[in-house]
PDB file of C-alpha atoms in Angstrom:
ATOM      1  CA  MET U   1     155.263  50.447 125.267  1.00 54.00           C
ATOM      2  CA  THR U   2     152.255  50.126 122.773  1.00 68.00           C
ATOM      3  CA  SER U   3     151.350  46.894 121.281  1.00 74.00           C
ATOM      4  CA  PRO U   4     152.580  46.144 117.742  1.00 86.00           C
ATOM      5  CA  ARG U   5     150.555  46.388 114.452  1.00 94.00           C
ATOM      6  CA  VAL U   6     149.575  42.874 113.637  1.00 98.00           C
ATOM      7  CA  ALA U   7     149.357  42.026 109.755  1.00 98.00           C
ATOM      8  CA  VAL U   8     147.056  38.969 109.149  1.00 98.00           C
ATOM      9  CA  ILE U   9     148.340  36.949 106.148  1.00 98.00           C
ATOM     10  CA  GLY U  10     146.106  33.992 105.207  1.00 98.00           C
ATOM     11  CA  VAL U  11     147.961  30.971 103.344  1.00 98.00           C
ATOM     12  CA  ALA U  12     145.296  28.880 102.130  1.00 97.00           C
ATOM     13  CA  SER U  13     147.264  25.694 101.310  1.00 97.00           C
ATOM     14  CA  SER U  14     147.045  22.139 102.086  1.00 96.00           C
ATOM     15  CA  ALA U  15     149.986  21.316  99.474  1.00 95.00           C
ATOM     16  CA  GLY U  16     152.192  19.746 101.985  1.00 94.00           C
ATOM     17  CA  THR U  17     149.813  17.486 103.898  1.00 93.00           C
ATOM     18  CA  HIS U  18     147.764  14.254 103.684  1.00 91.00           C
ATOM     19  CA  HIS U  19     144.403  15.630 102.127  1.00 92.00           C
ATOM     20  CA  ALA U  20     142.559  18.760 101.551  1.00 93.00           C
ATOM     21  CA  GLY U  21     140.734  20.871 103.979  1.00 94.00           C
ATOM     22  CA  GLN U  22     143.580  23.034 105.796  1.00 96.00           C
ATOM     23  CA  ASP U  23     143.269  25.305 102.803  1.00 97.00           C
ATOM     24  CA  ARG U  24     139.907  26.449 103.985  1.00 97.00           C
ATOM     25  CA  ALA U  25     141.143  27.473 107.430  1.00 98.00           C
ATOM     26  CA  PRO U  26     141.937  31.050 106.876  1.00 98.00           C
ATOM     27  CA  ALA U  27     138.384  31.844 105.519  1.00 98.00           C
ATOM     28  CA  ALA U  28     136.909  29.830 108.222  1.00 97.00           C
ATOM     29  CA  LEU U  29     139.187  31.735 110.935  1.00 98.00           C
ATOM     30  CA  ARG U  30     138.163  35.100 109.555  1.00 98.00           C
ATOM     31  CA  ALA U  31     134.348  33.922 109.498  1.00 97.00           C
ATOM     32  CA  GLY U  32     134.558  32.636 113.040  1.00 97.00           C
ATOM     33  CA  GLY U  33     135.635  36.389 114.372  1.00 98.00           C
ATOM     34  CA  LEU U  34     139.225  35.864 114.758  1.00 98.00           C
ATOM     35  CA  ILE U  35     140.045  39.380 113.543  1.00 98.00           C
ATOM     36  CA  GLU U  36     137.179  40.951 115.315  1.00 98.00           C
ATOM     37  CA  ARG U  37     138.250  39.310 118.672  1.00 98.00           C
ATOM     38  CA  LEU U  38     141.522  40.693 118.393  1.00 98.00           C
ATOM     39  CA  ARG U  39     140.561  44.101 117.784  1.00 97.00           C
ATOM     40  CA  ALA U  40     138.021  43.858 120.606  1.00 97.00           C
ATOM     41  CA  ALA U  41     140.989  42.917 122.873  1.00 96.00           C
ATOM     42  CA  GLY U  42     142.862  46.049 121.943  1.00 94.00           C
ATOM     43  CA  VAL U  43     145.088  44.744 119.027  1.00 96.00           C
ATOM     44  CA  THR U  44     145.712  46.693 115.946  1.00 96.00           C
ATOM     45  CA  VAL U  45     144.968  44.588 112.957  1.00 97.00           C
ATOM     46  CA  GLU U  46     145.531  44.887 109.321  1.00 97.00           C
ATOM     47  CA  ASP U  47     143.978  41.992 107.158  1.00 98.00           C
ATOM     48  CA  ARG U  48     146.009  41.558 104.122  1.00 97.00           C
ATOM     49  CA  GLY U  49     143.855  38.670 102.583  1.00 97.00           C
ATOM     50  CA  ASP U  50     145.163  35.261 101.305  1.00 97.00           C
ATOM     51  CA  LEU U  51     148.550  34.869  99.529  1.00 95.00           C
ATOM     52  CA  VAL U  52     147.769  31.645  97.904  1.00 92.00           C
ATOM     53  CA  HIS U  53     144.987  28.923  97.365  1.00 95.00           C
ATOM     54  CA  GLU U  54     146.811  25.560  96.839  1.00 95.00           C
ATOM     55  CA  VAL U  55     144.748  22.301  97.498  1.00 94.00           C
ATOM     56  CA  PHE U  56     146.430  19.131  98.162  1.00 91.00           C
ATOM     57  CA  VAL U  57     146.820  16.803  95.186  1.00 90.00           C
ATOM     58  CA  ALA U  58     147.552  13.140  95.471  1.00 86.00           C
ATOM     59  CA  ASP U  59     151.216  12.910  94.027  1.00 83.00           C
ATOM     60  CA  ASP U  60     153.008   9.700  92.820  1.00 79.00           C
ATOM     61  CA  MET U  61     152.390   6.892  95.233  1.00 76.00           C
ATOM     62  CA  GLY U  62     156.223   6.306  95.604  1.00 79.00           C
ATOM     63  CA  SER U  63     157.343   9.837  96.018  1.00 87.00           C
ATOM     64  CA  ASN U  64     159.290  10.496  99.337  1.00 87.00           C
ATOM     65  CA  ALA U  65     158.779  14.312  99.039  1.00 88.00           C
ATOM     66  CA  ARG U  66     155.078  14.760  97.848  1.00 91.00           C
ATOM     67  CA  ASN U  67     153.880  17.929  96.113  1.00 93.00           C
ATOM     68  CA  LEU U  68     157.430  19.409  96.486  1.00 95.00           C
ATOM     69  CA  ALA U  69     157.212  21.998  93.860  1.00 95.00           C
ATOM     70  CA  ALA U  70     153.767  23.295  95.039  1.00 96.00           C
ATOM     71  CA  VAL U  71     155.014  23.330  98.836  1.00 96.00           C
ATOM     72  CA  VAL U  72     158.179  25.347  97.871  1.00 97.00           C
ATOM     73  CA  ARG U  73     156.075  27.676  95.638  1.00 97.00           C
ATOM     74  CA  VAL U  74     153.846  28.417  98.670  1.00 97.00           C
ATOM     75  CA  ALA U  75     156.713  28.786 101.197  1.00 98.00           C
ATOM     76  CA  ARG U  76     158.473  31.293  99.001  1.00 98.00           C
ATOM     77  CA  ALA U  77     155.300  33.339  98.797  1.00 98.00           C
ATOM     78  CA  VAL U  78     155.063  33.280 102.483  1.00 98.00           C
ATOM     79  CA  ALA U  79     158.707  34.381 102.634  1.00 98.00           C
ATOM     80  CA  ASP U  80     158.185  37.412 100.518  1.00 98.00           C
ATOM     81  CA  ALA U  81     155.069  38.453 102.318  1.00 98.00           C
ATOM     82  CA  VAL U  82     156.593  38.036 105.797  1.00 98.00           C
ATOM     83  CA  GLY U  83     159.783  39.857 104.815  1.00 98.00           C
ATOM     84  CA  ASP U  84     157.545  42.731 103.491  1.00 98.00           C
ATOM     85  CA  ALA U  85     155.293  43.025 106.564  1.00 98.00           C
ATOM     86  CA  LEU U  86     158.379  42.917 109.052  1.00 98.00           C
ATOM     87  CA  ALA U  87     160.293  45.524 106.880  1.00 97.00           C
ATOM     88  CA  GLY U  88     157.066  47.840 107.184  1.00 97.00           C
ATOM     89  CA  GLY U  89     157.096  47.408 110.989  1.00 97.00           C
ATOM     90  CA  ALA U  90     154.146  45.132 111.345  1.00 98.00           C
ATOM     91  CA  LEU U  91     154.098  41.695 113.049  1.00 98.00           C
ATOM     92  CA  PRO U  92     152.957  38.804 110.867  1.00 98.00           C
ATOM     93  CA  LEU U  93     150.020  36.504 111.981  1.00 98.00           C
ATOM     94  CA  ILE U  94     150.024  33.794 109.551  1.00 98.00           C
ATOM     95  CA  LEU U  95     146.826  31.741 109.161  1.00 98.00           C
ATOM     96  CA  GLY U  96     147.683  28.283 107.660  1.00 96.00           C
ATOM     97  CA  GLY U  97     147.595  26.054 106.139  1.00 93.00           C
ATOM     98  CA  ASP U  98     149.878  23.185 106.681  1.00 96.00           C
ATOM     99  CA  CYS U  99     153.152  23.217 108.903  1.00 96.00           C
ATOM    100  CA  THR U 100     155.441  23.803 105.837  1.00 97.00           C
ATOM    101  CA  ILE U 101     154.500  27.314 105.797  1.00 97.00           C
ATOM    102  CA  SER U 102     156.475  28.013 108.776  1.00 98.00           C
ATOM    103  CA  LEU U 103     159.759  27.336 106.723  1.00 98.00           C
ATOM    104  CA  GLY U 104     158.513  30.410 104.448  1.00 98.00           C
ATOM    105  CA  VAL U 105     157.972  32.284 107.664  1.00 98.00           C
ATOM    106  CA  VAL U 106     161.621  31.650 108.978  1.00 98.00           C
ATOM    107  CA  ALA U 107     163.032  32.370 105.551  1.00 98.00           C
ATOM    108  CA  GLY U 108     161.000  35.630 105.527  1.00 98.00           C
ATOM    109  CA  ALA U 109     162.245  36.867 108.870  1.00 98.00           C
ATOM    110  CA  GLN U 110     165.693  36.051 108.244  1.00 98.00           C
ATOM    111  CA  ARG U 111     165.764  38.769 105.613  1.00 97.00           C
ATOM    112  CA  GLN U 112     165.360  41.224 108.431  1.00 95.00           C
ATOM    113  CA  ASP U 113     167.289  39.174 111.191  1.00 97.00           C
ATOM    114  CA  PRO U 114     169.498  36.379 110.389  1.00 96.00           C
ATOM    115  CA  ALA U 115     169.530  35.282 114.006  1.00 96.00           C
ATOM    116  CA  VAL U 116     165.767  34.468 114.175  1.00 98.00           C
ATOM    117  CA  GLY U 117     164.617  31.813 116.601  1.00 98.00           C
ATOM    118  CA  LEU U 118     161.788  29.444 116.519  1.00 98.00           C
ATOM    119  CA  LEU U 119     159.558  28.194 119.294  1.00 98.00           C
ATOM    120  CA  TYR U 120     157.473  25.457 118.044  1.00 98.00           C
ATOM    121  CA  LEU U 121     154.242  24.141 119.677  1.00 98.00           C
ATOM    122  CA  ASP U 122     153.184  21.008 117.826  1.00 98.00           C
ATOM    123  CA  GLY U 123     151.943  17.569 118.339  1.00 98.00           C
ATOM    124  CA  ASP U 124     154.701  16.086 115.992  1.00 97.00           C
ATOM    125  CA  ALA U 125     158.620  16.852 116.217  1.00 98.00           C
ATOM    126  CA  ASP U 126     158.589  16.872 112.397  1.00 97.00           C
ATOM    127  CA  LEU U 127     162.004  14.993 112.017  1.00 98.00           C
ATOM    128  CA  ALA U 128     160.849  12.861 109.219  1.00 96.00           C
ATOM    129  CA  THR U 129     163.257  13.048 106.051  1.00 96.00           C
ATOM    130  CA  PRO U 130     162.730  11.950 102.708  1.00 94.00           C
ATOM    131  CA  GLU U 131     165.200   9.054 103.442  1.00 94.00           C
ATOM    132  CA  THR U 132     163.059   7.722 106.675  1.00 94.00           C
ATOM    133  CA  THR U 133     159.494   8.756 105.684  1.00 92.00           C
ATOM    134  CA  GLY U 134     156.772   6.141 105.193  1.00 90.00           C
ATOM    135  CA  SER U 135     154.288   8.671 103.910  1.00 91.00           C
ATOM    136  CA  GLY U 136     156.401  11.274 101.795  1.00 91.00           C
ATOM    137  CA  VAL U 137     154.262  14.043 103.423  1.00 94.00           C
ATOM    138  CA  LEU U 138     156.551  17.079 103.633  1.00 96.00           C
ATOM    139  CA  ASP U 139     154.238  18.386 106.564  1.00 95.00           C
ATOM    140  CA  ALA U 140     156.109  15.981 108.779  1.00 96.00           C
ATOM    141  CA  MET U 141     159.781  17.138 107.763  1.00 96.00           C
ATOM    142  CA  GLY U 142     159.409  20.643 108.650  1.00 97.00           C
ATOM    143  CA  ILE U 143     162.078  20.690 111.400  1.00 98.00           C
ATOM    144  CA  ALA U 144     164.279  18.234 109.798  1.00 98.00           C
ATOM    145  CA  HIS U 145     164.707  20.645 106.878  1.00 97.00           C
ATOM    146  CA  LEU U 146     165.144  23.520 109.366  1.00 98.00           C
ATOM    147  CA  LEU U 147     167.958  21.655 110.945  1.00 97.00           C
ATOM    148  CA  GLY U 148     169.744  20.755 107.621  1.00 96.00           C
ATOM    149  CA  LEU U 149     168.536  16.851 108.367  1.00 97.00           C
ATOM    150  CA  ALA U 150     166.591  16.860 105.109  1.00 96.00           C
ATOM    151  CA  ASP U 151     168.068  18.258 101.925  1.00 94.00           C
ATOM    152  CA  THR U 152     165.402  19.491  99.168  1.00 95.00           C
ATOM    153  CA  GLU U 153     164.677  22.910  98.059  1.00 95.00           C
ATOM    154  CA  LEU U 154     162.779  23.638 101.249  1.00 95.00           C
ATOM    155  CA  ALA U 155     166.101  23.480 103.314  1.00 95.00           C
ATOM    156  CA  ARG U 156     167.620  26.356 101.159  1.00 95.00           C
ATOM    157  CA  LEU U 157     164.683  29.084 101.466  1.00 95.00           C
ATOM    158  CA  GLY U 158     166.621  31.230 103.875  1.00 93.00           C
ATOM    159  CA  ALA U 159     170.010  31.426 105.639  1.00 89.00           C
ATOM    160  CA  GLY U 160     171.974  28.273 105.683  1.00 84.00           C
ATOM    161  CA  PRO U 161     171.612  25.247 105.479  1.00 91.00           C
ATOM    162  CA  PRO U 162     171.181  24.687 108.077  1.00 96.00           C
ATOM    163  CA  MET U 163     168.468  27.514 108.441  1.00 97.00           C
ATOM    164  CA  LEU U 164     168.366  27.092 112.189  1.00 97.00           C
ATOM    165  CA  THR U 165     170.901  26.222 114.676  1.00 97.00           C
ATOM    166  CA  ASP U 166     170.249  24.103 117.523  1.00 98.00           C
ATOM    167  CA  GLU U 167     170.365  26.966 120.270  1.00 98.00           C
ATOM    168  CA  ARG U 168     167.771  29.020 118.062  1.00 98.00           C
ATOM    169  CA  LEU U 169     164.885  26.241 118.254  1.00 98.00           C
ATOM    170  CA  ALA U 170     162.744  24.966 120.996  1.00 98.00           C
ATOM    171  CA  LEU U 171     160.316  21.923 120.395  1.00 98.00           C
ATOM    172  CA  LEU U 172     157.193  21.663 122.638  1.00 98.00           C
ATOM    173  CA  GLY U 173     154.340  19.182 122.790  1.00 98.00           C
ATOM    174  CA  TYR U 174     155.448  16.529 120.667  1.00 98.00           C
ATOM    175  CA  ASP U 175     154.358  12.818 120.635  1.00 98.00           C
ATOM    176  CA  GLU U 176     157.376  10.612 121.385  1.00 97.00           C
ATOM    177  CA  SER U 177     155.460   7.583 120.288  1.00 96.00           C
ATOM    178  CA  ASP U 178     154.978   8.760 116.710  1.00 94.00           C
ATOM    179  CA  PRO U 179     157.263   6.543 114.504  1.00 91.00           C
ATOM    180  CA  GLU U 180     157.144   9.041 111.406  1.00 92.00           C
ATOM    181  CA  THR U 181     158.027  12.197 112.939  1.00 95.00           C
ATOM    182  CA  TYR U 182     159.862  11.415 116.326  1.00 96.00           C
ATOM    183  CA  ALA U 183     163.742  10.351 116.341  1.00 96.00           C
ATOM    184  CA  ALA U 184     165.160  10.097 119.793  1.00 96.00           C
ATOM    185  CA  GLY U 185     168.468  10.018 118.565  1.00 96.00           C
ATOM    186  CA  VAL U 186     168.342  13.414 116.864  1.00 97.00           C
ATOM    187  CA  LEU U 187     167.349  15.049 119.955  1.00 97.00           C
ATOM    188  CA  ARG U 188     169.642  13.028 122.263  1.00 97.00           C
ATOM    189  CA  ASP U 189     172.675  13.988 119.828  1.00 97.00           C
ATOM    190  CA  ARG U 190     171.489  17.897 120.201  1.00 97.00           C
ATOM    191  CA  PRO U 191     171.651  18.984 123.905  1.00 97.00           C
ATOM    192  CA  ALA U 192     171.544  22.420 122.973  1.00 97.00           C
ATOM    193  CA  LEU U 193     168.163  22.234 121.255  1.00 98.00           C
ATOM    194  CA  VAL U 194     165.548  22.681 124.087  1.00 98.00           C
ATOM    195  CA  HIS U 195     162.613  20.184 123.784  1.00 98.00           C
ATOM    196  CA  PHE U 196     159.691  19.336 126.077  1.00 98.00           C
ATOM    197  CA  ALA U 197     157.348  16.257 125.029  1.00 98.00           C
ATOM    198  CA  ASP U 198     153.529  16.341 125.414  1.00 98.00           C
ATOM    199  CA  HIS U 199     153.593  14.844 128.830  1.00 98.00           C
ATOM    200  CA  GLN U 200     156.063  17.408 130.034  1.00 98.00           C
ATOM    201  CA  VAL U 201     153.793  20.159 128.701  1.00 98.00           C
ATOM    202  CA  ARG U 202     150.731  18.665 130.446  1.00 98.00           C
ATOM    203  CA  ALA U 203     152.484  18.500 133.779  1.00 98.00           C
ATOM    204  CA  ASP U 204     153.745  22.258 133.569  1.00 98.00           C
ATOM    205  CA  PRO U 205     152.483  24.258 130.393  1.00 98.00           C
ATOM    206  CA  ALA U 206     153.749  27.657 131.643  1.00 98.00           C
ATOM    207  CA  GLY U 207     156.845  26.544 133.108  1.00 98.00           C
ATOM    208  CA  CYS U 208     157.962  24.602 129.978  1.00 98.00           C
ATOM    209  CA  ALA U 209     157.060  27.628 127.848  1.00 98.00           C
ATOM    210  CA  ARG U 210     159.089  30.108 129.986  1.00 98.00           C
ATOM    211  CA  THR U 211     162.201  27.594 130.115  1.00 98.00           C
ATOM    212  CA  ALA U 212     161.860  27.326 126.250  1.00 98.00           C
ATOM    213  CA  LEU U 213     161.525  30.957 125.756  1.00 98.00           C
ATOM    214  CA  ALA U 214     164.385  31.997 128.026  1.00 98.00           C
ATOM    215  CA  ALA U 215     166.809  29.292 126.315  1.00 98.00           C
ATOM    216  CA  VAL U 216     166.035  30.582 122.677  1.00 98.00           C
ATOM    217  CA  GLN U 217     165.835  34.212 123.252  1.00 97.00           C
ATOM    218  CA  SER U 218     169.503  34.034 124.863  1.00 97.00           C
ATOM    219  CA  HIS U 219     170.751  33.055 121.460  1.00 98.00           C
ATOM    220  CA  ALA U 220     168.188  34.651 119.096  1.00 98.00           C
ATOM    221  CA  SER U 221     167.582  38.325 118.465  1.00 97.00           C
ATOM    222  CA  SER U 222     163.963  37.822 117.497  1.00 98.00           C
ATOM    223  CA  LEU U 223     161.413  34.986 117.656  1.00 98.00           C
ATOM    224  CA  ILE U 224     158.655  33.182 115.640  1.00 98.00           C
ATOM    225  CA  VAL U 225     155.914  31.336 117.480  1.00 98.00           C
ATOM    226  CA  HIS U 226     154.348  28.279 115.537  1.00 98.00           C
ATOM    227  CA  PHE U 227     151.323  26.654 117.204  1.00 98.00           C
ATOM    228  CA  ASP U 228     150.038  23.581 115.287  1.00 98.00           C
ATOM    229  CA  VAL U 229     146.412  22.839 116.532  1.00 98.00           C
ATOM    230  CA  ASP U 230     147.459  19.049 116.678  1.00 97.00           C
ATOM    231  CA  ALA U 231     149.356  19.822 119.942  1.00 98.00           C
ATOM    232  CA  VAL U 232     146.085  19.440 121.309  1.00 98.00           C
ATOM    233  CA  ASP U 233     144.480  16.149 122.271  1.00 98.00           C
ATOM    234  CA  SER U 234     141.729  15.637 119.722  1.00 97.00           C
ATOM    235  CA  ARG U 235     139.544  14.094 122.302  1.00 97.00           C
ATOM    236  CA  ASP U 236     139.406  17.948 123.741  1.00 98.00           C
ATOM    237  CA  LEU U 237     139.608  19.652 120.290  1.00 98.00           C
ATOM    238  CA  PRO U 238     138.831  17.506 117.158  1.00 96.00           C
ATOM    239  CA  LEU U 239     140.123  20.049 114.608  1.00 97.00           C
ATOM    240  CA  ALA U 240     143.557  19.052 113.726  1.00 95.00           C
ATOM    241  CA  ASN U 241     143.971  17.823 110.074  1.00 90.00           C
ATOM    242  CA  PHE U 242     145.643  14.761 111.222  1.00 88.00           C
ATOM    243  CA  PRO U 243     144.075  13.731 114.386  1.00 90.00           C
ATOM    244  CA  HIS U 244     146.080  12.845 117.657  1.00 92.00           C
ATOM    245  CA  TYR U 245     144.046  11.017 120.337  1.00 95.00           C
ATOM    246  CA  GLY U 246     145.265  10.411 123.618  1.00 95.00           C
ATOM    247  CA  THR U 247     148.418  12.283 123.193  1.00 96.00           C
ATOM    248  CA  GLY U 248     149.271  16.217 123.400  1.00 97.00           C
ATOM    249  CA  ILE U 249     147.767  18.730 125.669  1.00 98.00           C
ATOM    250  CA  SER U 250     144.420  20.292 126.664  1.00 98.00           C
ATOM    251  CA  LEU U 251     143.220  23.337 124.747  1.00 98.00           C
ATOM    252  CA  ARG U 252     143.492  25.318 127.984  1.00 98.00           C
ATOM    253  CA  ALA U 253     147.122  24.212 128.384  1.00 98.00           C
ATOM    254  CA  ALA U 254     147.800  25.364 124.889  1.00 98.00           C
ATOM    255  CA  GLY U 255     146.643  28.865 125.762  1.00 98.00           C
ATOM    256  CA  GLU U 256     148.802  29.029 128.818  1.00 98.00           C
ATOM    257  CA  VAL U 257     151.989  28.299 126.433  1.00 98.00           C
ATOM    258  CA  LEU U 258     150.943  30.628 123.696  1.00 98.00           C
ATOM    259  CA  ALA U 259     150.301  33.516 126.184  1.00 98.00           C
ATOM    260  CA  VAL U 260     153.833  33.116 127.539  1.00 98.00           C
ATOM    261  CA  LEU U 261     155.553  32.679 124.228  1.00 98.00           C
ATOM    262  CA  CYS U 262     153.498  35.705 122.465  1.00 98.00           C
ATOM    263  CA  GLY U 263     154.810  37.836 125.446  1.00 97.00           C
ATOM    264  CA  ALA U 264     158.275  37.608 124.170  1.00 96.00           C
ATOM    265  CA  PRO U 265     159.524  41.173 123.804  1.00 94.00           C
ATOM    266  CA  ALA U 266     161.430  40.121 120.565  1.00 96.00           C
ATOM    267  CA  LEU U 267     158.371  38.546 118.914  1.00 98.00           C
ATOM    268  CA  ALA U 268     158.642  38.633 115.092  1.00 98.00           C
ATOM    269  CA  ALA U 269     155.883  36.614 113.913  1.00 98.00           C
ATOM    270  CA  ILE U 270     153.074  34.033 114.868  1.00 98.00           C
ATOM    271  CA  VAL U 271     152.016  31.068 112.874  1.00 98.00           C
ATOM    272  CA  LEU U 272     148.859  29.179 113.393  1.00 98.00           C
ATOM    273  CA  THR U 273     148.458  25.812 111.332  1.00 98.00           C
ATOM    274  CA  GLU U 274     146.706  22.632 110.601  1.00 97.00           C
ATOM    275  CA  VAL U 275     143.255  23.649 111.482  1.00 98.00           C
ATOM    276  CA  ASN U 276     140.633  21.591 109.302  1.00 97.00           C
ATOM    277  CA  PRO U 277     137.332  23.168 109.321  1.00 96.00           C
ATOM    278  CA  SER U 278     135.775  20.143 107.642  1.00 94.00           C
ATOM    279  CA  TYR U 279     135.760  18.354 110.914  1.00 94.00           C
ATOM    280  CA  ASP U 280     133.454  21.083 112.651  1.00 95.00           C
ATOM    281  CA  PRO U 281     130.554  21.898 110.555  1.00 92.00           C
ATOM    282  CA  GLY U 282     128.663  23.386 113.415  1.00 94.00           C
ATOM    283  CA  GLY U 283     131.659  25.798 114.249  1.00 95.00           C
ATOM    284  CA  HIS U 284     131.633  25.109 117.928  1.00 97.00           C
ATOM    285  CA  GLN U 285     135.167  23.720 118.149  1.00 98.00           C
ATOM    286  CA  LEU U 286     136.516  26.369 115.834  1.00 98.00           C
ATOM    287  CA  THR U 287     135.101  29.036 118.240  1.00 98.00           C
ATOM    288  CA  ARG U 288     136.646  27.502 121.257  1.00 98.00           C
ATOM    289  CA  TYR U 289     139.758  27.440 119.181  1.00 98.00           C
ATOM    290  CA  ILE U 290     139.583  31.211 118.230  1.00 98.00           C
ATOM    291  CA  GLU U 291     138.585  32.262 121.616  1.00 98.00           C
ATOM    292  CA  THR U 292     141.683  30.541 123.125  1.00 98.00           C
ATOM    293  CA  VAL U 293     144.298  31.675 120.689  1.00 98.00           C
ATOM    294  CA  THR U 294     142.913  35.363 120.387  1.00 98.00           C
ATOM    295  CA  GLY U 295     142.970  35.466 124.182  1.00 98.00           C
ATOM    296  CA  ALA U 296     146.552  34.118 124.220  1.00 98.00           C
ATOM    297  CA  ILE U 297     147.696  36.527 121.569  1.00 98.00           C
ATOM    298  CA  ALA U 298     146.218  39.448 123.133  1.00 97.00           C
ATOM    299  CA  ARG U 299     147.582  38.766 126.758  1.00 97.00           C
ATOM    300  CA  GLY U 300     150.973  38.307 125.143  1.00 96.00           C
ATOM    301  CA  LEU U 301     150.785  41.597 123.093  1.00 95.00           C
ATOM    302  CA  ALA U 302     149.295  43.646 125.952  1.00 89.00           C
ATOM    303  CA  PRO U 303     151.568  46.741 126.453  1.00 78.00           C
ATOM    304  CA  THR U 304     153.845  47.029 129.304  1.00 66.00           C
ATOM    305  CA  SER U 305     154.755  50.173 131.281  1.00 49.00           C
TER     306      SER U 305
END
């Protein structure tokens, strides 16, 4: 079995988040050698450039879904690019950008496979809704939209709503103490939704990843892997657009999880989000991130006999 052809797609957008910075991530990741490292590891890579360049703009202070029009515009462009890549037999590797781009990835993948699943490694559960939010930041509402708990145009990008059923989603690495994005009652009422909080992933990174993968792939015929760098404790890797200190997992543990998830036989897409290069002018932390991510992807995609 040969490894898939990877199509790198940049989404230079910070539209759905708290402030500008993530829009610079695709360029910084390329400049840091992400593509060259993948190729050196034996991965066939085609760089398709950046789809959009959308920088955060402060919306109305009272908005409960800030910059919605821009976020939807970006997500639709992502859906088109992902759908085209998959139709051409490539594996999309999406360089974001804020987490709302993953809604576009799901929508694009559903054009090829309505039963796609999502493995979501993220420092937040992203269960805020326009009715519960304190910030209005759509970046914190991605999972709520995918599950049909939030109702904006984002919830209607793909199949559904809901775009995902509980069985086709797994959450890993989220912070249970975050009042904006975590909703214990939502997870309690959805026993089919597999989820592991950050402390559980810290204790057994590969074990949590294997359990989540097995659960989702039993209900989904293809899989998307989402990695938000804020799943990593900012004391270890201060790159996340919205820092998380004292929560999350180590960068090494994140690499272990990614290697398992990216080894899924039915892998359809990989999404990398929330890197803010502004926090690392010297580039040392970005290099550590790139080494970990490319190593994990290459291990996961390594051909099997």
